[in-house]
PDB file of C-alpha atoms in Angstrom:
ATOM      1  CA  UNK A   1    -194.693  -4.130  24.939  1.00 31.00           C
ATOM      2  CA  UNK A   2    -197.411  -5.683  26.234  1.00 34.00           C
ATOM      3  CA  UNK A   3    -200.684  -3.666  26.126  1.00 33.00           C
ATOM      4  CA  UNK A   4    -202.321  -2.904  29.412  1.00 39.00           C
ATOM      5  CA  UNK A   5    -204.414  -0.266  30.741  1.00 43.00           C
ATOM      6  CA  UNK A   6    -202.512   2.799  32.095  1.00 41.00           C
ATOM      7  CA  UNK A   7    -204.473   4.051  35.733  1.00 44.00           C
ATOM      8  CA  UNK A   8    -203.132   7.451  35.614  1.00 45.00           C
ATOM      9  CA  UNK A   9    -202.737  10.262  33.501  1.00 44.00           C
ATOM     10  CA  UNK A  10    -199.618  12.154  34.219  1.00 49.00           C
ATOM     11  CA  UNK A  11    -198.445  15.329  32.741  1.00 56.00           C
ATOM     12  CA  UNK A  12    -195.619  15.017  29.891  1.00 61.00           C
ATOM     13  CA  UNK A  13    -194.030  17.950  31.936  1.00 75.00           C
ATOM     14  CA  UNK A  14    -193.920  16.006  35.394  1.00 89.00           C
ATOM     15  CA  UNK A  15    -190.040  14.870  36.266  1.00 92.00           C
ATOM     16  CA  UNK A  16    -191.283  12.217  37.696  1.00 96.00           C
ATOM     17  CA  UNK A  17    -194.181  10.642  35.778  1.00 96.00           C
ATOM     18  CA  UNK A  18    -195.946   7.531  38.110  1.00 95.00           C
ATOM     19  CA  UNK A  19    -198.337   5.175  36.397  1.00 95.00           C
ATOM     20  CA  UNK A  20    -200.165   1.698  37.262  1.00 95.00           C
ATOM     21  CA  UNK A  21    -200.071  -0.955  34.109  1.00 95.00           C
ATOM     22  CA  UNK A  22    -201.938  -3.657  35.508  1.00 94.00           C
ATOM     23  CA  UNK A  23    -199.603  -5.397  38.262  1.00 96.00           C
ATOM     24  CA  UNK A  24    -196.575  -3.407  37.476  1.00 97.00           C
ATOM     25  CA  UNK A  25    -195.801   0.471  38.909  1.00 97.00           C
ATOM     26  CA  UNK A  26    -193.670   2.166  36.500  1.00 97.00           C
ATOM     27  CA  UNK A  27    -191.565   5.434  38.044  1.00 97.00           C
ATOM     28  CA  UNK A  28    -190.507   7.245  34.867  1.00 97.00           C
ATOM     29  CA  UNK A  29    -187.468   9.521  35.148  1.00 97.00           C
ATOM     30  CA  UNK A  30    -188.799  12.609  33.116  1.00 96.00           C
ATOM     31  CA  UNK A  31    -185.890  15.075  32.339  1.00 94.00           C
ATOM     32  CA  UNK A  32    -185.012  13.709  28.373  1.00 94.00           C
ATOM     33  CA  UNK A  33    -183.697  17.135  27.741  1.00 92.00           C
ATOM     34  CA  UNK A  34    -180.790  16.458  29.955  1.00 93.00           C
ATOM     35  CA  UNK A  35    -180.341  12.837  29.915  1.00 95.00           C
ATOM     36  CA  UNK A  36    -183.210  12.203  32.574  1.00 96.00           C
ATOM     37  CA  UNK A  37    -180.255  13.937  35.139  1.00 94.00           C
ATOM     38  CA  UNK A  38    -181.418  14.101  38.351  1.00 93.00           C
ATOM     39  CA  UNK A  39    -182.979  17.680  40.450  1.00 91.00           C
ATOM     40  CA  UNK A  40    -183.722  17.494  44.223  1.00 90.00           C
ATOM     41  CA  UNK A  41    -187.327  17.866  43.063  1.00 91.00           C
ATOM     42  CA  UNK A  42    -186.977  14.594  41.114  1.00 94.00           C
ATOM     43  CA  UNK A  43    -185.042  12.469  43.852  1.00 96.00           C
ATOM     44  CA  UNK A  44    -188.056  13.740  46.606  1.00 94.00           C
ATOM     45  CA  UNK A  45    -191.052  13.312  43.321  1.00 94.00           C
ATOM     46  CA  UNK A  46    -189.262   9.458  43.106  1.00 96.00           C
ATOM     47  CA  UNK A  47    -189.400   8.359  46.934  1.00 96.00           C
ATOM     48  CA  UNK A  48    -192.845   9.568  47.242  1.00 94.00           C
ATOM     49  CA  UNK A  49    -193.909   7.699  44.270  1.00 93.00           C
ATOM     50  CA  UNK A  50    -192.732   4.684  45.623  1.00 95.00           C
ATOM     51  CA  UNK A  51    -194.262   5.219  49.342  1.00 93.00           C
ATOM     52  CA  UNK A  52    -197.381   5.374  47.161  1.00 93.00           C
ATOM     53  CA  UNK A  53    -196.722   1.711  45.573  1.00 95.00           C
ATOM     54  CA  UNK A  54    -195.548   0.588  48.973  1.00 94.00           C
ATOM     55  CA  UNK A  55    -198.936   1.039  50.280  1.00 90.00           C
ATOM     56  CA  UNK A  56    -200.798  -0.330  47.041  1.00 94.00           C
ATOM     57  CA  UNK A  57    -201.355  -3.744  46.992  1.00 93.00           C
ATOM     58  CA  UNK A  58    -202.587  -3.896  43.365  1.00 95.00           C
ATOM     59  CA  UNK A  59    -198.889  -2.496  42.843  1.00 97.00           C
ATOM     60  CA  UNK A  60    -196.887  -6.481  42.712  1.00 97.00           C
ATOM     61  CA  UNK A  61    -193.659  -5.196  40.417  1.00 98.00           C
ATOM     62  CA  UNK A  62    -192.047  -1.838  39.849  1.00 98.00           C
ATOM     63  CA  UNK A  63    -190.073  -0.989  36.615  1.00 98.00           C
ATOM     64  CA  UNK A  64    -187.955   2.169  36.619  1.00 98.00           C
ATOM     65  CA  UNK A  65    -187.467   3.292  33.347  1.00 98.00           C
ATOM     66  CA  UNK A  66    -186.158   6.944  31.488  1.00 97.00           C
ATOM     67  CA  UNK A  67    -187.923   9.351  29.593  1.00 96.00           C
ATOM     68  CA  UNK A  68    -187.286   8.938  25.780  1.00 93.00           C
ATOM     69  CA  UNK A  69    -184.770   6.558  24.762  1.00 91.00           C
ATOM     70  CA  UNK A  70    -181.414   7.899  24.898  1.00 95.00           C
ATOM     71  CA  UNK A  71    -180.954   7.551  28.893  1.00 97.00           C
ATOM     72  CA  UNK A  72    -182.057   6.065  31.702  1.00 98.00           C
ATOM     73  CA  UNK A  73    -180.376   8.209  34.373  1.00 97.00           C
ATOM     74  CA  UNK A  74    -177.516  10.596  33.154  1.00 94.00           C
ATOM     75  CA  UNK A  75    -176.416  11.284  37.153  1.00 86.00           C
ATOM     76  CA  UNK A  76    -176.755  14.648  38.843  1.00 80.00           C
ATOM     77  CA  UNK A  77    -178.362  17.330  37.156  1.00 71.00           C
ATOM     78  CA  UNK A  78    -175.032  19.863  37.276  1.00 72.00           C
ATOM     79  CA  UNK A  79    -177.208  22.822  35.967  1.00 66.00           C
ATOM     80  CA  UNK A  80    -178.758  22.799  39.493  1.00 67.00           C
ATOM     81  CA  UNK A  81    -175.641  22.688  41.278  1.00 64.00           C
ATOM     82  CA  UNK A  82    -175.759  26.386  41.595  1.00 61.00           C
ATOM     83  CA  UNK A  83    -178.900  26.622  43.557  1.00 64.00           C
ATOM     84  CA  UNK A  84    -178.986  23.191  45.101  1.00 57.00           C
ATOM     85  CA  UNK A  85    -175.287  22.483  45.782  1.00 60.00           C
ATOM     86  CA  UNK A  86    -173.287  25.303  46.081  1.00 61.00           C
ATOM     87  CA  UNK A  87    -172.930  25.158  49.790  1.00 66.00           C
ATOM     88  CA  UNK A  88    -172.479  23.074  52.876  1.00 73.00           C
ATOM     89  CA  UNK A  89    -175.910  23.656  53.852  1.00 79.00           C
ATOM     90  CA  UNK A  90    -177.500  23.060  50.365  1.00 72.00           C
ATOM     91  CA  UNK A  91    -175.361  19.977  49.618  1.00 81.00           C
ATOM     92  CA  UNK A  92    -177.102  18.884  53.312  1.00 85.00           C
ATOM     93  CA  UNK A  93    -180.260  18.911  52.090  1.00 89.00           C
ATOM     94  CA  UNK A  94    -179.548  17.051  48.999  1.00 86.00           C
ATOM     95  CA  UNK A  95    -177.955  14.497  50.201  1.00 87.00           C
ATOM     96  CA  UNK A  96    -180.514  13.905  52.594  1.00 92.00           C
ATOM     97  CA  UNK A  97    -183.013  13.637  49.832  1.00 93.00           C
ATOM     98  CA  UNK A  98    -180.534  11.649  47.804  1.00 92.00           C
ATOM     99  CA  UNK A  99    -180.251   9.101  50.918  1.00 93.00           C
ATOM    100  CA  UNK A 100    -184.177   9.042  51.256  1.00 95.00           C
ATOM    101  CA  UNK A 101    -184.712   7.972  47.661  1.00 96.00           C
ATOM    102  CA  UNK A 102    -182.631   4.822  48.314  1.00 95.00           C
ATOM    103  CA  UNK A 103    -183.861   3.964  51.497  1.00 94.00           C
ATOM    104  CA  UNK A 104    -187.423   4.131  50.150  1.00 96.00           C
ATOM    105  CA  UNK A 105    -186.600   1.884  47.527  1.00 96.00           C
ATOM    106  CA  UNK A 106    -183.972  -0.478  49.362  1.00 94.00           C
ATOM    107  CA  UNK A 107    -187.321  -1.180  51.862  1.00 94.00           C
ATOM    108  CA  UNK A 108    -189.639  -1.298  49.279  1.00 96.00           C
ATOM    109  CA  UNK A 109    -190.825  -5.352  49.685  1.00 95.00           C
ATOM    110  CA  UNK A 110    -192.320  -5.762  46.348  1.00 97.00           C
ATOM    111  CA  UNK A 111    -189.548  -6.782  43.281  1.00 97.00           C
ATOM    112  CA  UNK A 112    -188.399  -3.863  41.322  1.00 98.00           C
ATOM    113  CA  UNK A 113    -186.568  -3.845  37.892  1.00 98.00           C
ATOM    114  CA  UNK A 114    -184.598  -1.280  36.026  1.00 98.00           C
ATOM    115  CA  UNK A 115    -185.212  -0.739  32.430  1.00 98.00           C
ATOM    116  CA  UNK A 116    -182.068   0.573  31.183  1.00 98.00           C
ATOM    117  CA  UNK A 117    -181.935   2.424  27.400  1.00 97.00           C
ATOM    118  CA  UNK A 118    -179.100   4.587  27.052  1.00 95.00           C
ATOM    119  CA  UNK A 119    -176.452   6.145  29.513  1.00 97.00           C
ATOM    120  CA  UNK A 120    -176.729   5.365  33.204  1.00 98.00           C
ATOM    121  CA  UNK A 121    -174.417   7.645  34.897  1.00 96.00           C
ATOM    122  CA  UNK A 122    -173.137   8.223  38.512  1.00 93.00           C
ATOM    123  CA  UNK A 123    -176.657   8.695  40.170  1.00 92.00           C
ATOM    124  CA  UNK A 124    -178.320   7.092  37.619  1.00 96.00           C
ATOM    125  CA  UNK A 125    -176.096   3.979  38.149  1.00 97.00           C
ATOM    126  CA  UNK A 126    -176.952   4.048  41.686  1.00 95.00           C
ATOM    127  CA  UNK A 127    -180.519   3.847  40.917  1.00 97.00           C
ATOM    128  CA  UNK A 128    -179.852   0.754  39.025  1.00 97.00           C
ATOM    129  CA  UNK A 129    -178.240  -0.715  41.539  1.00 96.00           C
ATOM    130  CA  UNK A 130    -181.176  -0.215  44.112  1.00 96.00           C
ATOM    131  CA  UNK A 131    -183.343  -2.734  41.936  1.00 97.00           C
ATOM    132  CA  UNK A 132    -183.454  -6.394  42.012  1.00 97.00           C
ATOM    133  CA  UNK A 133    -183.083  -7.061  38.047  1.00 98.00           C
ATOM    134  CA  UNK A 134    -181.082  -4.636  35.886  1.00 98.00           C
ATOM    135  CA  UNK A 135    -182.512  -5.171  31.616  1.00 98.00           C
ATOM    136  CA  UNK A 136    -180.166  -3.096  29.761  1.00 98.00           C
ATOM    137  CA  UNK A 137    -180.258  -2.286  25.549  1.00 98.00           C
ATOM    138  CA  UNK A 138    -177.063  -3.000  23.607  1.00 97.00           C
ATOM    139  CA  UNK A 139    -176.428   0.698  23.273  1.00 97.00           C
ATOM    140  CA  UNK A 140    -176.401   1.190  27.076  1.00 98.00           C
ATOM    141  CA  UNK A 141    -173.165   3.304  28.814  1.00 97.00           C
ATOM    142  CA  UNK A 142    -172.268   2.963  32.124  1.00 98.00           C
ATOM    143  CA  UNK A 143    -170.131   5.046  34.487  1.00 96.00           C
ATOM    144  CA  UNK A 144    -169.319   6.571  37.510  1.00 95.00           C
ATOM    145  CA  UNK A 145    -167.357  10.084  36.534  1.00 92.00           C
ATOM    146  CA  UNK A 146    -167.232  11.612  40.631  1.00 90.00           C
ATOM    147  CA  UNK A 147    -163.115  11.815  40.071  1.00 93.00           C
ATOM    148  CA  UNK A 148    -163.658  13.919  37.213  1.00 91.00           C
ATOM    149  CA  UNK A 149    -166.034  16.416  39.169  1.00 83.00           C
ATOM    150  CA  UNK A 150    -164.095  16.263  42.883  1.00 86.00           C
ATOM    151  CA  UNK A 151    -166.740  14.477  43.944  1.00 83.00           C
ATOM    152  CA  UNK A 152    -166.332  12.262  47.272  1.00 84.00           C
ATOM    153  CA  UNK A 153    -168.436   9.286  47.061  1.00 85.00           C
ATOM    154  CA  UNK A 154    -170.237   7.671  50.173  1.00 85.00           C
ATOM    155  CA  UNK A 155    -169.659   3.880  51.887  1.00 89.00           C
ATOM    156  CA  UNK A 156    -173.190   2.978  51.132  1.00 87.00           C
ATOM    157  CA  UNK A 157    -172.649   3.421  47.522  1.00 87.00           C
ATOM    158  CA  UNK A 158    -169.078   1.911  47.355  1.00 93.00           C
ATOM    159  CA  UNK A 159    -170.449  -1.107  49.142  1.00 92.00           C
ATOM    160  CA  UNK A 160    -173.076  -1.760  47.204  1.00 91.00           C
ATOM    161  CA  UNK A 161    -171.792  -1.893  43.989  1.00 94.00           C
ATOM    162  CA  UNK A 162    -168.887  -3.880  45.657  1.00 95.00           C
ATOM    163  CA  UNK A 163    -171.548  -6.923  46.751  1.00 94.00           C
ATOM    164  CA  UNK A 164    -172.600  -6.940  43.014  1.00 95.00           C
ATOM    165  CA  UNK A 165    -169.168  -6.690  41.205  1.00 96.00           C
ATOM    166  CA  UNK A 166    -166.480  -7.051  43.389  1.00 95.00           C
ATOM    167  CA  UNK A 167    -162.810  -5.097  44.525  1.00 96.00           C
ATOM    168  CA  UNK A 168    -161.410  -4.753  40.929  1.00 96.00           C
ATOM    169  CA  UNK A 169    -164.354  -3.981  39.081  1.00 97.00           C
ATOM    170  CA  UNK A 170    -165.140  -0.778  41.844  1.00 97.00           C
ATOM    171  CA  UNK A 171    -161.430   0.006  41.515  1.00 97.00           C
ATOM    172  CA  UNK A 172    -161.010   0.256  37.531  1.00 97.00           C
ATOM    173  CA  UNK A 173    -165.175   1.964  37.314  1.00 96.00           C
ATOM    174  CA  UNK A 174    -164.295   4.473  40.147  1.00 96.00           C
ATOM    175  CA  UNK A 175    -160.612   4.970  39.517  1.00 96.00           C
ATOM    176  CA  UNK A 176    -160.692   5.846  35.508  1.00 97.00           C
ATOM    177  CA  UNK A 177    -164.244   7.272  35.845  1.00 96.00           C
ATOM    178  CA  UNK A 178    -164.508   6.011  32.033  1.00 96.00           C
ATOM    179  CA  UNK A 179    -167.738   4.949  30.148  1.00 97.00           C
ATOM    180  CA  UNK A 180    -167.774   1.150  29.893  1.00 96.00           C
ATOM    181  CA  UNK A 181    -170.620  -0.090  27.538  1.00 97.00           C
ATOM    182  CA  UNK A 182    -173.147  -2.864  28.020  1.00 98.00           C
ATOM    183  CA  UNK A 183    -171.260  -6.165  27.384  1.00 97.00           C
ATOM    184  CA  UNK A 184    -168.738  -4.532  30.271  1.00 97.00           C
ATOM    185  CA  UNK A 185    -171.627  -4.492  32.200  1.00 97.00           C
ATOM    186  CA  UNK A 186    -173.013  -7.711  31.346  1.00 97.00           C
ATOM    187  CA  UNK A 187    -169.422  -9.412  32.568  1.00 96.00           C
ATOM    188  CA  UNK A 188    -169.247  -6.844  35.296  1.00 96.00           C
ATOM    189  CA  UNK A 189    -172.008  -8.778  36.780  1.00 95.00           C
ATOM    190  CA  UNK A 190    -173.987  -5.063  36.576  1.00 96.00           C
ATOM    191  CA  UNK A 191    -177.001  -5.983  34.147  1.00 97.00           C
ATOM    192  CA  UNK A 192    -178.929  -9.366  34.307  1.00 97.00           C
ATOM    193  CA  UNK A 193    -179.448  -9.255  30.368  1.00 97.00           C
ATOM    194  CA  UNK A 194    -178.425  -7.180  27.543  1.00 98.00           C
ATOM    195  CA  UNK A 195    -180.807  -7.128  24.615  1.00 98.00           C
ATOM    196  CA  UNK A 196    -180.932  -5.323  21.479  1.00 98.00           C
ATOM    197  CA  UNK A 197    -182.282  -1.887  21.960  1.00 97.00           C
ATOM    198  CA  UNK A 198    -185.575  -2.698  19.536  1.00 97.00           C
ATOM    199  CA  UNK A 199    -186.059  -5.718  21.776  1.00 98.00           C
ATOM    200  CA  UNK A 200    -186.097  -3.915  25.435  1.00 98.00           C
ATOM    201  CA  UNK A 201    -189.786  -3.585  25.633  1.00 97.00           C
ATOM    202  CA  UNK A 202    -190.120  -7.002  24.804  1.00 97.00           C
ATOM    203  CA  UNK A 203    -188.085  -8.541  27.265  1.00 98.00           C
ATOM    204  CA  UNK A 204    -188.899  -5.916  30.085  1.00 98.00           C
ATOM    205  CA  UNK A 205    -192.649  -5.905  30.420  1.00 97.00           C
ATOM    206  CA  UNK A 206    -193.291  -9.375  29.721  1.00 97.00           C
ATOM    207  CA  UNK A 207    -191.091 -10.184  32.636  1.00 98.00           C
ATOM    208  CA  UNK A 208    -192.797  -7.627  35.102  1.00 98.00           C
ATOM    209  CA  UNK A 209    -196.252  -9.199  34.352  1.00 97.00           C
ATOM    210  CA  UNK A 210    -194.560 -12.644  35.023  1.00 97.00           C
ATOM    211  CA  UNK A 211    -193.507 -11.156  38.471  1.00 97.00           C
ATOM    212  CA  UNK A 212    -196.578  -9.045  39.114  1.00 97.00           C
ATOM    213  CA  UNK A 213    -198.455 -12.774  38.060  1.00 96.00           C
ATOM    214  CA  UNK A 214    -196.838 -14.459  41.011  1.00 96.00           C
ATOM    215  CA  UNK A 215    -197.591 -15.089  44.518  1.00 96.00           C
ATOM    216  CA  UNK A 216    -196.785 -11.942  46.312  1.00 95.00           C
ATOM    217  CA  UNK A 217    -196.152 -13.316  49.300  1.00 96.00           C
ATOM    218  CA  UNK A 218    -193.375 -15.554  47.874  1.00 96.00           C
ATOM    219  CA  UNK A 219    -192.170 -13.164  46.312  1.00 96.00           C
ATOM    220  CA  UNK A 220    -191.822 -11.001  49.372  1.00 95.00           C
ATOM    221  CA  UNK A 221    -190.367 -14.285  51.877  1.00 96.00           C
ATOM    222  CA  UNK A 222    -187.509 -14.415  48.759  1.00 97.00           C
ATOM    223  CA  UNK A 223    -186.992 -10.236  48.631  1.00 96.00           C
ATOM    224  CA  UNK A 224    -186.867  -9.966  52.518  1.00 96.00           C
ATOM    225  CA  UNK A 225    -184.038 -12.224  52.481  1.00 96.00           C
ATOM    226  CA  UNK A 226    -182.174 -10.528  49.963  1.00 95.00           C
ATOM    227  CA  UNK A 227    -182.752  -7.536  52.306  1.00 94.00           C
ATOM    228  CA  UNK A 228    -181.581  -9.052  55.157  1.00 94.00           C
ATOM    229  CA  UNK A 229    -178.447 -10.543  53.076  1.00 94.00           C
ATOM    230  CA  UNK A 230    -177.491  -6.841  52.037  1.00 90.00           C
ATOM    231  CA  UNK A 231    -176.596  -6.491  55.660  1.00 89.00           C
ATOM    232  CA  UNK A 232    -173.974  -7.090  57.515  1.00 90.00           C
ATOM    233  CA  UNK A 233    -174.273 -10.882  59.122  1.00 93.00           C
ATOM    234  CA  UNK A 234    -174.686  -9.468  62.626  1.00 95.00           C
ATOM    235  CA  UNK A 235    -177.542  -7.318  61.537  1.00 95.00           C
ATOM    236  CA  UNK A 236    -179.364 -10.326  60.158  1.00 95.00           C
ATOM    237  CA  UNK A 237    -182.615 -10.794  61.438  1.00 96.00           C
ATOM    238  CA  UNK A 238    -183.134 -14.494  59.783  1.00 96.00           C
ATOM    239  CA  UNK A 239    -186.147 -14.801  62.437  1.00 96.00           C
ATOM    240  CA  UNK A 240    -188.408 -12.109  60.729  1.00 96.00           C
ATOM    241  CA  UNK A 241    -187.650 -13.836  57.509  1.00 95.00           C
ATOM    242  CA  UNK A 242    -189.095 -17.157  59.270  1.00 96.00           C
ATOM    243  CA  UNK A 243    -192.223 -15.332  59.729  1.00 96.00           C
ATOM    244  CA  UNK A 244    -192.291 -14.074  56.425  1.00 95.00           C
ATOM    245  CA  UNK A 245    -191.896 -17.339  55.153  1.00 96.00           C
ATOM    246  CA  UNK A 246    -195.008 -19.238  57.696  1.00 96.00           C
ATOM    247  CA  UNK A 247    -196.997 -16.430  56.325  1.00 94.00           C
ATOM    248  CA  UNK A 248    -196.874 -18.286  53.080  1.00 95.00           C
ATOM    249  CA  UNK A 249    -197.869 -21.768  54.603  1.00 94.00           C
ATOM    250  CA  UNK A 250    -200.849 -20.044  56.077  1.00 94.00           C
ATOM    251  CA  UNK A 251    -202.401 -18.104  53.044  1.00 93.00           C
ATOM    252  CA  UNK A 252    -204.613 -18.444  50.612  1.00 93.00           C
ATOM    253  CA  UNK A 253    -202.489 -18.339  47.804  1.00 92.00           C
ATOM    254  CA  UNK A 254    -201.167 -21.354  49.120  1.00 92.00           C
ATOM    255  CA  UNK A 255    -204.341 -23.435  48.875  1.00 93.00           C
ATOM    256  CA  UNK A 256    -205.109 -21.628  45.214  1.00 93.00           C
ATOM    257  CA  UNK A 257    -201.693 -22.711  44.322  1.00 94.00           C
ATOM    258  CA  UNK A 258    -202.248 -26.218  45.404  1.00 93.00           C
ATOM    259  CA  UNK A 259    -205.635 -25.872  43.737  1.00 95.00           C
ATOM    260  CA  UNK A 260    -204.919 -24.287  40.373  1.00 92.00           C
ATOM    261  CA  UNK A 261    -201.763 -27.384  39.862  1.00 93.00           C
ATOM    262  CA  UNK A 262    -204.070 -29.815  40.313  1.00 94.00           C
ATOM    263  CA  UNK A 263    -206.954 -28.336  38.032  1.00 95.00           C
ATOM    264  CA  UNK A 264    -204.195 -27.299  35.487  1.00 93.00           C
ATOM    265  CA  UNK A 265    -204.975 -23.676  35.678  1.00 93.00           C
ATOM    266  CA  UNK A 266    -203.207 -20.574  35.704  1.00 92.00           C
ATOM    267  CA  UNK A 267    -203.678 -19.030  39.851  1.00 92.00           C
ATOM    268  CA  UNK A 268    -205.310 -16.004  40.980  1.00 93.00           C
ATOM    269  CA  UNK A 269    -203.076 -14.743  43.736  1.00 94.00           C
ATOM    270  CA  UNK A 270    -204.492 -12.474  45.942  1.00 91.00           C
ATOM    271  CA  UNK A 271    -201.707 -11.798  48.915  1.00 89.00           C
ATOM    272  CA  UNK A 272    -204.172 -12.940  51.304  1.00 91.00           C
TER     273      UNK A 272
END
């Protein structure tokens, strides 16, 4: 791992532990004694996190990542259930936490990746799925266990992993609610890269500080249309991605762009 300095000094008791290494926002999921599962306090301690990178414009790359190295995301935290979803009203006002989390980070317009080490469950899955680049460790397990628990899962999540893997791939992961392990994944079209689990640093941070090194407004003309392709085709609005993409052609990363080339230099993008 690269070494940069951290700007914050978070508590190791905080379940959701939010730090600043250089370019790149890190959200860590901080609940290792149960598999990082996720509390309402943790979904609501997440979105608010990444509102705060939203509105940071040192912030050019988010990595989500799991406390200790056994899981990323282990799902729902089912110790909670009793207080948090053990009625209608209850399972209300988690799911509208649950829902907020993902739109925060399905609007976020900076590129986020998901460092995953260990199981990535139901929920934690889902989280996955929100980000733009999945990095996974060899010893990575995947599932999706909602028909073993009665669960009913949503269209938003059934479509979304549908875009990335297809009909028969949400079929067999939804239907058998089995574990699947990281080569699955990696032919699943789930994880960009599976590396050896001594080798995840290395091929996580460097490639945040690549991203975080970049123009960001490139980077955000590309991510809005992503956005926009996430969307039904009616709903596209291809003519806010236009202006996205002029905003480019009149910055001043474009002129240090064209400048740095031809002085053979690395650029100093600002997003101005």
């Amino acid at each position: 791992m690269a070494t940069q300095e951290i700007t914050a000094t978070p508590s190791a008791g905080d379940p959701i532990i939010v730090e600043r290494r250089g370019g790149v926002g890190v959200v860590t999921f901080n609940n290792p004694a149960r598999h990082n599962a996720m509390s309402l306090d943790m979904w609501r301690g997440a979105a608010e996190a990444i509102a705060t990178f939203a509105d940071d414009d040192a912030v050019r790359c988010v990595v989500f990542t799991g406390a200790g190295n056994k899981a990323f995301v282990a799902g729902a935290d089912i110790s909670k259930f009793e207080n948090e979803r053990s009625s209608v009203e209850h399972i209300e006002v988690y799911n509208q936490a649950v829902s907020a989390y993902h739109r925060t980070v399905q609007s976020l317009m900076k590129p986020t990746v998901a460092r995953i080490d260990g199981y990535c469950i139901g929920g934690g899955l889902a989280i996955a799925l929100d980000c733009d680049i999945r990095i996974c460790s060899d010893d990575a397990r995947f599932a999706v266990p909602a028909a073993k628990l009665g669960i009913g899962y949503g269209f938003d999540g059934v479509r979304r992993l549908y875009d990335i893997v297809g009909p028969q791939f949400v079929a067999e992961i939804f239907y058998t609610a089995r574990q699947f392990d990281a080569e699955e994944a990696r032919i699943m079209n789930l994880v960009n890269r599976v590396v050896p689990k001594a080798e995840l640093d290395d091929a996580v941070w460097p490639l945040a500080e690549r991203i975080a090194g970049n123009a960001p407004l490139s980077i955000a003309a590309v991510k809005h249309s992503l956005m926009e392709l996430a969307k039904p085709q009616k709903d596209w609005d291809v003519a806010a991605v236009d202006r996205t993409v002029a905003k480019c052609f009149d910055s001043q990363d474009y002129k240090e762009g064209r400048t740095a080339f031809m002085e053979k230099r690395a650029p100093r993008f600002t997003g101005r």
